[in-house]
Short mmCIF file of N, CA and C in Angstrom, two decimals:
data_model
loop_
_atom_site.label_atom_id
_atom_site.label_comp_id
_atom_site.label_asym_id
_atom_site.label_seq_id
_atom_site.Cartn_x
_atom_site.Cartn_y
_atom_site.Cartn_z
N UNK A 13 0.86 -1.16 0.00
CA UNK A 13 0.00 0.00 0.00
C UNK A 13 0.91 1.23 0.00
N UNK A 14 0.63 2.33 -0.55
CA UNK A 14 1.32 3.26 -0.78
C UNK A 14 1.30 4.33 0.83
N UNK A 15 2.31 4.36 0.95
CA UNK A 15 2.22 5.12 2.12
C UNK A 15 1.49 6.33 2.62
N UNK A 16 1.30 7.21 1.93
CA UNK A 16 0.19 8.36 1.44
C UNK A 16 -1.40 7.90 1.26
N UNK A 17 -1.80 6.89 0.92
CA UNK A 17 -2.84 6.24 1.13
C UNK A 17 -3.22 5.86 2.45
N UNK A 18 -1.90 4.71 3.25
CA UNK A 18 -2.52 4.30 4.73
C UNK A 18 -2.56 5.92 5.77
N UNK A 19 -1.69 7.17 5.43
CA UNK A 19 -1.47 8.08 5.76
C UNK A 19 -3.51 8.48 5.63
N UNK A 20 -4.08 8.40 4.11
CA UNK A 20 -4.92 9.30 4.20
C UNK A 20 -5.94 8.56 4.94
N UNK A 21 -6.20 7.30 5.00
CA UNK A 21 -7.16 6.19 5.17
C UNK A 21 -7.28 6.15 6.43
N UNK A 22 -5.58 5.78 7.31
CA UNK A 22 -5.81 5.93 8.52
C UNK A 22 -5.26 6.65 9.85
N UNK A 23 -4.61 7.64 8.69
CA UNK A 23 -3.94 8.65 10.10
C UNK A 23 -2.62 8.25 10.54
N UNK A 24 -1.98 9.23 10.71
CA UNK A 24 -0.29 8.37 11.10
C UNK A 24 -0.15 7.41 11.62
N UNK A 25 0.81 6.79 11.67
CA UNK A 25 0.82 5.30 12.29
C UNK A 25 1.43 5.71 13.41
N UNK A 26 0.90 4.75 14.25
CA UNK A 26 1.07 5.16 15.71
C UNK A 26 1.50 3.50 16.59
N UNK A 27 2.23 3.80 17.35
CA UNK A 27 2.74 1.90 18.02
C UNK A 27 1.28 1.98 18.59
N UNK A 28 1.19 0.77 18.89
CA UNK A 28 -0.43 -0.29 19.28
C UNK A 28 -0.24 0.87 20.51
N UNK A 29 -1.35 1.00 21.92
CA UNK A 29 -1.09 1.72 22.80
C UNK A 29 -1.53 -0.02 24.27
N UNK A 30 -0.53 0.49 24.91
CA UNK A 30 -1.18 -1.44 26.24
C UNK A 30 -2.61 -1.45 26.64
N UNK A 31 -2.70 -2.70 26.62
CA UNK A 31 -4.26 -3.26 27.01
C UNK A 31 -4.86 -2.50 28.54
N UNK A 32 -5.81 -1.93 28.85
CA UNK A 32 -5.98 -1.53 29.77
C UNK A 32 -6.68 -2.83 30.74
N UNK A 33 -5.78 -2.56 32.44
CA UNK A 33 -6.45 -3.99 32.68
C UNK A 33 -7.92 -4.04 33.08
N UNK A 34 -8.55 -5.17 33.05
CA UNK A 34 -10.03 -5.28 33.00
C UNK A 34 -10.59 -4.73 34.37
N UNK A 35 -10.92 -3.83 34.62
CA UNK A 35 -11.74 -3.57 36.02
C UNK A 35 -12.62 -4.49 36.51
N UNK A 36 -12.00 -5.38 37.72
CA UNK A 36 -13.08 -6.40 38.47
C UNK A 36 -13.98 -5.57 39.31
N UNK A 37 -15.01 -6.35 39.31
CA UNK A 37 -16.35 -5.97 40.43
C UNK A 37 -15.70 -5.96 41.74
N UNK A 38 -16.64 -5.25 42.57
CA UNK A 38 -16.30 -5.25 44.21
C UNK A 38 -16.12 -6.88 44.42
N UNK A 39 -15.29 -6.88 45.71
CA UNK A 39 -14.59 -8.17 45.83
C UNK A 39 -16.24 -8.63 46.62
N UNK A 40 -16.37 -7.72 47.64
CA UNK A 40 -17.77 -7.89 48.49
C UNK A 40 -19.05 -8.22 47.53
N UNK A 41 -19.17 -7.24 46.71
CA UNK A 41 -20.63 -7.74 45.97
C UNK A 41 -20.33 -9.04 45.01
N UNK A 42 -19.25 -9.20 44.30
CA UNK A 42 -18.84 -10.39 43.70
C UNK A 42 -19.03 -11.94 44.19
N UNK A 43 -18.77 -11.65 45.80
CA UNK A 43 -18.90 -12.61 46.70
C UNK A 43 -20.10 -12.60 46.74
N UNK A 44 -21.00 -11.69 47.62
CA UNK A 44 -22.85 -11.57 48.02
C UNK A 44 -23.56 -12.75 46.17
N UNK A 45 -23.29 -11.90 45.51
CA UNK A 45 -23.89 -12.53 44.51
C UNK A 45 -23.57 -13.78 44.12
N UNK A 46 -22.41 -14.31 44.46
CA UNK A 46 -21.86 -15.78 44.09
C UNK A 46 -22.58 -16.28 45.21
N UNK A 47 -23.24 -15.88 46.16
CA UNK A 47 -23.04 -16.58 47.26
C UNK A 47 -25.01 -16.76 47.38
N UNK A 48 -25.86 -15.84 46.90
CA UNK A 48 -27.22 -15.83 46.43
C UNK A 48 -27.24 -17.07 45.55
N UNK A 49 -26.50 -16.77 44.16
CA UNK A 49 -27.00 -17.73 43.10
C UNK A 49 -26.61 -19.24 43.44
N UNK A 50 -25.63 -19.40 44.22
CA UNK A 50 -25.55 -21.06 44.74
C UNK A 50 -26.57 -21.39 45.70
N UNK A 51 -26.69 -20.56 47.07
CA UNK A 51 -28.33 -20.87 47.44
C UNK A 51 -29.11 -20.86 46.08
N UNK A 52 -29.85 -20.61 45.25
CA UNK A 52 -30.85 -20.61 44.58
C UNK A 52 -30.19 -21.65 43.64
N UNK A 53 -28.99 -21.92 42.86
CA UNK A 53 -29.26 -22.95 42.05
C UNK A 53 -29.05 -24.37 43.52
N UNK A 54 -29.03 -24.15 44.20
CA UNK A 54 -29.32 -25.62 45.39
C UNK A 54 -30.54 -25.46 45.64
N UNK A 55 -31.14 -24.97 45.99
CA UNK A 55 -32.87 -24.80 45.99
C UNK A 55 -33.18 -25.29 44.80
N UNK A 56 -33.24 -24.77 43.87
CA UNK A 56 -33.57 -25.41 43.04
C UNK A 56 -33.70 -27.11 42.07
N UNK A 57 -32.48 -27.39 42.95
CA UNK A 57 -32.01 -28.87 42.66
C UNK A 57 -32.31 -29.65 43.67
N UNK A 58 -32.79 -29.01 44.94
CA UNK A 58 -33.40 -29.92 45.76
C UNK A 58 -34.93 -29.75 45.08
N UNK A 59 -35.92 -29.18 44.84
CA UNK A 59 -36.71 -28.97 44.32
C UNK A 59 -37.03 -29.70 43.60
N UNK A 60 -35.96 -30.24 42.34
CA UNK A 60 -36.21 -30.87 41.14
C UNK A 60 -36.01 -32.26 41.25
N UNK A 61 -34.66 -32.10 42.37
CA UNK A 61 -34.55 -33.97 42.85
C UNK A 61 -36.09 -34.48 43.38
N UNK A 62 -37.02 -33.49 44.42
CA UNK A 62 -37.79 -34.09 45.19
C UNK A 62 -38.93 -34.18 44.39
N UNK A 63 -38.94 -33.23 43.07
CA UNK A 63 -40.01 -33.44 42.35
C UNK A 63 -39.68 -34.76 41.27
N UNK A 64 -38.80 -35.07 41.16
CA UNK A 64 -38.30 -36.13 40.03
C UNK A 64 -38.58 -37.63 41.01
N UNK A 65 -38.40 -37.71 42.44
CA UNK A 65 -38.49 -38.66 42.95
C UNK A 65 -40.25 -38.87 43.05
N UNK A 66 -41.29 -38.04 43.26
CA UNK A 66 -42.11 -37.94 43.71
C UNK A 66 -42.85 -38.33 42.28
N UNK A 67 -42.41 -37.83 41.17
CA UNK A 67 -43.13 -38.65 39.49
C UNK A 67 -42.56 -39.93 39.60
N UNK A 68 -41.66 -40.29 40.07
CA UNK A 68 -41.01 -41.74 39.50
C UNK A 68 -42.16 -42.35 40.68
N UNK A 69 -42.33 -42.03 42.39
CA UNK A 69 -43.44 -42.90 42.76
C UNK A 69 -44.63 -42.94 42.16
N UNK A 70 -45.34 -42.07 41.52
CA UNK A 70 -46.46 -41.64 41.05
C UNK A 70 -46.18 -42.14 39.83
N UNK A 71 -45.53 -42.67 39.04
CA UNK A 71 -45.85 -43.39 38.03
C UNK A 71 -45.83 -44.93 38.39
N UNK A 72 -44.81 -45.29 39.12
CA UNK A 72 -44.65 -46.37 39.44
C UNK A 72 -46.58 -47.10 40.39
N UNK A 73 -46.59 -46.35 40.95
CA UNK A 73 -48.33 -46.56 41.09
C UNK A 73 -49.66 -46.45 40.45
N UNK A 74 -48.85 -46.21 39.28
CA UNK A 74 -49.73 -45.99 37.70
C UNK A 74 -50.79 -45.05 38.18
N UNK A 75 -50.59 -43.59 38.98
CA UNK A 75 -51.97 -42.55 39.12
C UNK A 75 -51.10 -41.90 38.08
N UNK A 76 -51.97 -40.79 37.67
CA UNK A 76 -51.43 -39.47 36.83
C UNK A 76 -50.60 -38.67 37.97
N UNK A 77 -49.74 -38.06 36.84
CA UNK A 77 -48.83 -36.96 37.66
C UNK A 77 -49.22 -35.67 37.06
N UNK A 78 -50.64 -35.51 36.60
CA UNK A 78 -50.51 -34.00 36.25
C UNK A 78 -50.67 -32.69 37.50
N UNK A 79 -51.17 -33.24 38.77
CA UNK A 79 -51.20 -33.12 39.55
C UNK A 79 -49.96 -32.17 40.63
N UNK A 80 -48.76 -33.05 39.92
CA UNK A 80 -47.44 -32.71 40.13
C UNK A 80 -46.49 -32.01 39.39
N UNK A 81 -46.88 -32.02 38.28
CA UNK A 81 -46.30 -31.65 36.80
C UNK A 81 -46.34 -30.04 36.79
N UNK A 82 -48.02 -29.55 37.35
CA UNK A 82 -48.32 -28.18 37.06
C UNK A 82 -47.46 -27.38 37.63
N UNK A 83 -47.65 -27.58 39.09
CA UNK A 83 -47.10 -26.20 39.84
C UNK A 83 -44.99 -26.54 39.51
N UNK A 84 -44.78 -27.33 38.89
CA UNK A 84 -43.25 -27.45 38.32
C UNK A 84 -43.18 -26.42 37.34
N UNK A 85 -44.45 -26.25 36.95
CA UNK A 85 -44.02 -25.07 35.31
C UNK A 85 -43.67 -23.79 35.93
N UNK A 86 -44.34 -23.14 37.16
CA UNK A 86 -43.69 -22.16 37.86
C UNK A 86 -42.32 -21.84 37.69
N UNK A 87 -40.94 -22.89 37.51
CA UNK A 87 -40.03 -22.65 37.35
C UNK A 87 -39.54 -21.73 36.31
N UNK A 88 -39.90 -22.43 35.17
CA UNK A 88 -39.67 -21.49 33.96
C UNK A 88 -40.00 -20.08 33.85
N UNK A 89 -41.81 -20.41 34.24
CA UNK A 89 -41.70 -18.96 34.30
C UNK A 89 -41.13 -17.85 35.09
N UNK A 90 -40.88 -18.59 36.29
CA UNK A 90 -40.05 -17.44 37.16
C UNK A 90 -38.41 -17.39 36.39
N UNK A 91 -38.18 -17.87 35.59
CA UNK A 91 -36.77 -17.93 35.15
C UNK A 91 -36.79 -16.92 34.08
N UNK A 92 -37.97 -16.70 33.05
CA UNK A 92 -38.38 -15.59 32.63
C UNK A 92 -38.35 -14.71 33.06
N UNK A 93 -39.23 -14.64 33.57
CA UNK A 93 -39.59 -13.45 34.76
C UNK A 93 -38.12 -12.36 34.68
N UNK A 94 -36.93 -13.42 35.67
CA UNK A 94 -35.72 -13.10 35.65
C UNK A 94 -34.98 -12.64 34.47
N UNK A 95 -35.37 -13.43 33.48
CA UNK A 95 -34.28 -12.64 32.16
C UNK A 95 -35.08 -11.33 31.28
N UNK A 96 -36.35 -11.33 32.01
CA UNK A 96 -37.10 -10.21 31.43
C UNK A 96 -36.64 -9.20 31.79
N UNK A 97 -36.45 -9.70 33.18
CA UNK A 97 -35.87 -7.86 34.25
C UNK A 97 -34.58 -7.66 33.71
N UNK A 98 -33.41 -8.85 33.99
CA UNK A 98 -32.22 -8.90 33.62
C UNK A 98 -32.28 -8.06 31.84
N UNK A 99 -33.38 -8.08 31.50
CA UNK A 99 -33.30 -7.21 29.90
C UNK A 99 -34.02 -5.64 29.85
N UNK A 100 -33.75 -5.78 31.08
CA UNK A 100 -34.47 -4.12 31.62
C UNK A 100 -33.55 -2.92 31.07
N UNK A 101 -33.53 -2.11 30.29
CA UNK A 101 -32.64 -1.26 29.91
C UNK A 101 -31.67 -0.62 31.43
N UNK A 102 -32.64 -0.42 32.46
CA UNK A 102 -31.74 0.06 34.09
C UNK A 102 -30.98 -0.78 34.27
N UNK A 103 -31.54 -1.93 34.34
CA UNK A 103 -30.49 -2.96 34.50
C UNK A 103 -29.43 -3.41 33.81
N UNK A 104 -29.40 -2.98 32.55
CA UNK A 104 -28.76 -3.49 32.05
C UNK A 104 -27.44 -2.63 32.33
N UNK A 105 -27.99 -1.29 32.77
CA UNK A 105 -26.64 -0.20 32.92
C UNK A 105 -25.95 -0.31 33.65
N UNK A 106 -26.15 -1.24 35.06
CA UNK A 106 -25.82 -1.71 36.18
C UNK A 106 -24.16 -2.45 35.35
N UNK A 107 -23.28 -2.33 36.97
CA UNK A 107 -22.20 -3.22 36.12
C UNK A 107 -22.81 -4.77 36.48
N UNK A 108 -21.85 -5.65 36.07
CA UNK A 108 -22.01 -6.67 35.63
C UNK A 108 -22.42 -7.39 37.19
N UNK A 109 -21.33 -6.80 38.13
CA UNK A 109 -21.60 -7.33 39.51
C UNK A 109 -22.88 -6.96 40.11
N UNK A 110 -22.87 -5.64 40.09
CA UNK A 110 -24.00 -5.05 40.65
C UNK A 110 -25.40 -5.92 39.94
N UNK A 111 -25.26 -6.17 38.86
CA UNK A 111 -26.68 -6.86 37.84
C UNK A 111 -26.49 -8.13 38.64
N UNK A 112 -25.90 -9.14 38.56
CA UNK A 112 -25.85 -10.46 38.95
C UNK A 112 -26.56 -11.07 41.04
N UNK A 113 -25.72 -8.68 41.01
CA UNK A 113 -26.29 -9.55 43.39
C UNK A 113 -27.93 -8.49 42.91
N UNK A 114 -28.57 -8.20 41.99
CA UNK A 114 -29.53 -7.80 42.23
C UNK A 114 -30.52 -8.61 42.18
N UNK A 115 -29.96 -10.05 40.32
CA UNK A 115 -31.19 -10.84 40.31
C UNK A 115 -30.97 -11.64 41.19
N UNK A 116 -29.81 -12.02 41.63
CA UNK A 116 -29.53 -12.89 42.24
C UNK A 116 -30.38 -12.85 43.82
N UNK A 117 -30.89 -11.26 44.16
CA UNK A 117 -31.20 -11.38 45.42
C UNK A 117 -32.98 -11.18 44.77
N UNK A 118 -33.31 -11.15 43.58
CA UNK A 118 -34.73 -11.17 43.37
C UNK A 118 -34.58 -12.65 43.27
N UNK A 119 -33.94 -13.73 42.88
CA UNK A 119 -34.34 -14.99 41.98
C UNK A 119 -34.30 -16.03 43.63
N UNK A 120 -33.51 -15.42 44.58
CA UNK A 120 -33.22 -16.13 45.56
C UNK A 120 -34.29 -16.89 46.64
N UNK A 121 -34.97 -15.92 47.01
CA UNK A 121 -36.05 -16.32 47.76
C UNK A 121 -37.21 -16.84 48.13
N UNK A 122 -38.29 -16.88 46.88
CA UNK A 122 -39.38 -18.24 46.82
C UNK A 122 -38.56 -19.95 46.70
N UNK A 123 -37.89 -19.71 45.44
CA UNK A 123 -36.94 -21.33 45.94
C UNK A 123 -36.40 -21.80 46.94
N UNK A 124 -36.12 -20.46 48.02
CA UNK A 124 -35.20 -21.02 49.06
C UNK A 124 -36.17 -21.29 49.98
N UNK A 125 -37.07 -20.48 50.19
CA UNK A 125 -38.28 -20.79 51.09
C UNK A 125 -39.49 -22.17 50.35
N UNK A 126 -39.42 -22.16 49.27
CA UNK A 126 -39.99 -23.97 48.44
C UNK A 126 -38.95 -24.64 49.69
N UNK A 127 -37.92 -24.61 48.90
CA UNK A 127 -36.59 -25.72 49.48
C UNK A 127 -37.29 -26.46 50.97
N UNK A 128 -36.64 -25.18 52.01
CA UNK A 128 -37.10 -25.27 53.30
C UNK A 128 -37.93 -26.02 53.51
N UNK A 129 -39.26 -25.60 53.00
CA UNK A 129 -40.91 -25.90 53.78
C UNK A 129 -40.81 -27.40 53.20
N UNK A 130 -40.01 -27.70 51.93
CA UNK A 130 -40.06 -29.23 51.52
C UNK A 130 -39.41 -30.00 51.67
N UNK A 131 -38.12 -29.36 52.89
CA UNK A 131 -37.07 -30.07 53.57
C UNK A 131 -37.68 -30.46 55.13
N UNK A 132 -38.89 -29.34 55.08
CA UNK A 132 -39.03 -29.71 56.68
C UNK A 132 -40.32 -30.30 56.77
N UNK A 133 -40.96 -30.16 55.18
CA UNK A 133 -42.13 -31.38 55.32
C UNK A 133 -41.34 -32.51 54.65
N UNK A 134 -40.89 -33.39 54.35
CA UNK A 134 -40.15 -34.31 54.01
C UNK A 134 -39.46 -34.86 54.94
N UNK A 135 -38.83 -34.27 55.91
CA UNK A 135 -37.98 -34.74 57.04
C UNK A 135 -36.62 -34.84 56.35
#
């Protein structure tokens, strides 16, 4: 390429300039929010274990499980719910940490309180 060309195209040449380093989230909210979404994805997996055990008896006794099936769809939609907000233009302005301990502290609490009441009716 003719030098006068990359000159007009892209402006003097200049050395690369160093990578700026990546700004991490607060060490504190980084933690709070890691520490929400593992309660809630364990809620949730106790949830799904006790609902997966509870179809396998209920089939195995040949009744219907629609019974059991319904109030399971709740999940999804509350998982919606979550990526609806999470697509909230406010939210989205949030940094990345700050977004994660917010859903994380909306997504946290009906599962954890399911969990509970079906840990302590279950024994």
């Amino acid at each position: 390429m003719n030098p006068s060309t990359q000159a007009a195209l892209y402006g003097p040449w200049q050395p690369a300039q160093p990578a700026q380093p990546a700004r991490g989230g607060r060490p504190v909210v980084v933690v709070l929010a890691a520490l929400l979404w593992a309660v809630t994805a364990l809620s949730v997996s106790l949830i799904g274990g006790l609902a997966c055990i509870a179809l396998l008896w209920t089939a195995a006794a040949g009744e219907p499980a629609a019974g059991l099936v319904l109030p399971l769809l709740l999940i999804p939609a509350g998982a919606a719910g979550i990526t609806a907000l999470a697509r909230a233009p406010r939210v989205r302005a949030l940094t990345a940490s700050t977004r994660m301990l917010l859903l994380g502290a909306v997504a946290c609490p009906v599962p954890t309180a399911l969990a509970v009441w079906l840990w302590a009716l279950t024994g």
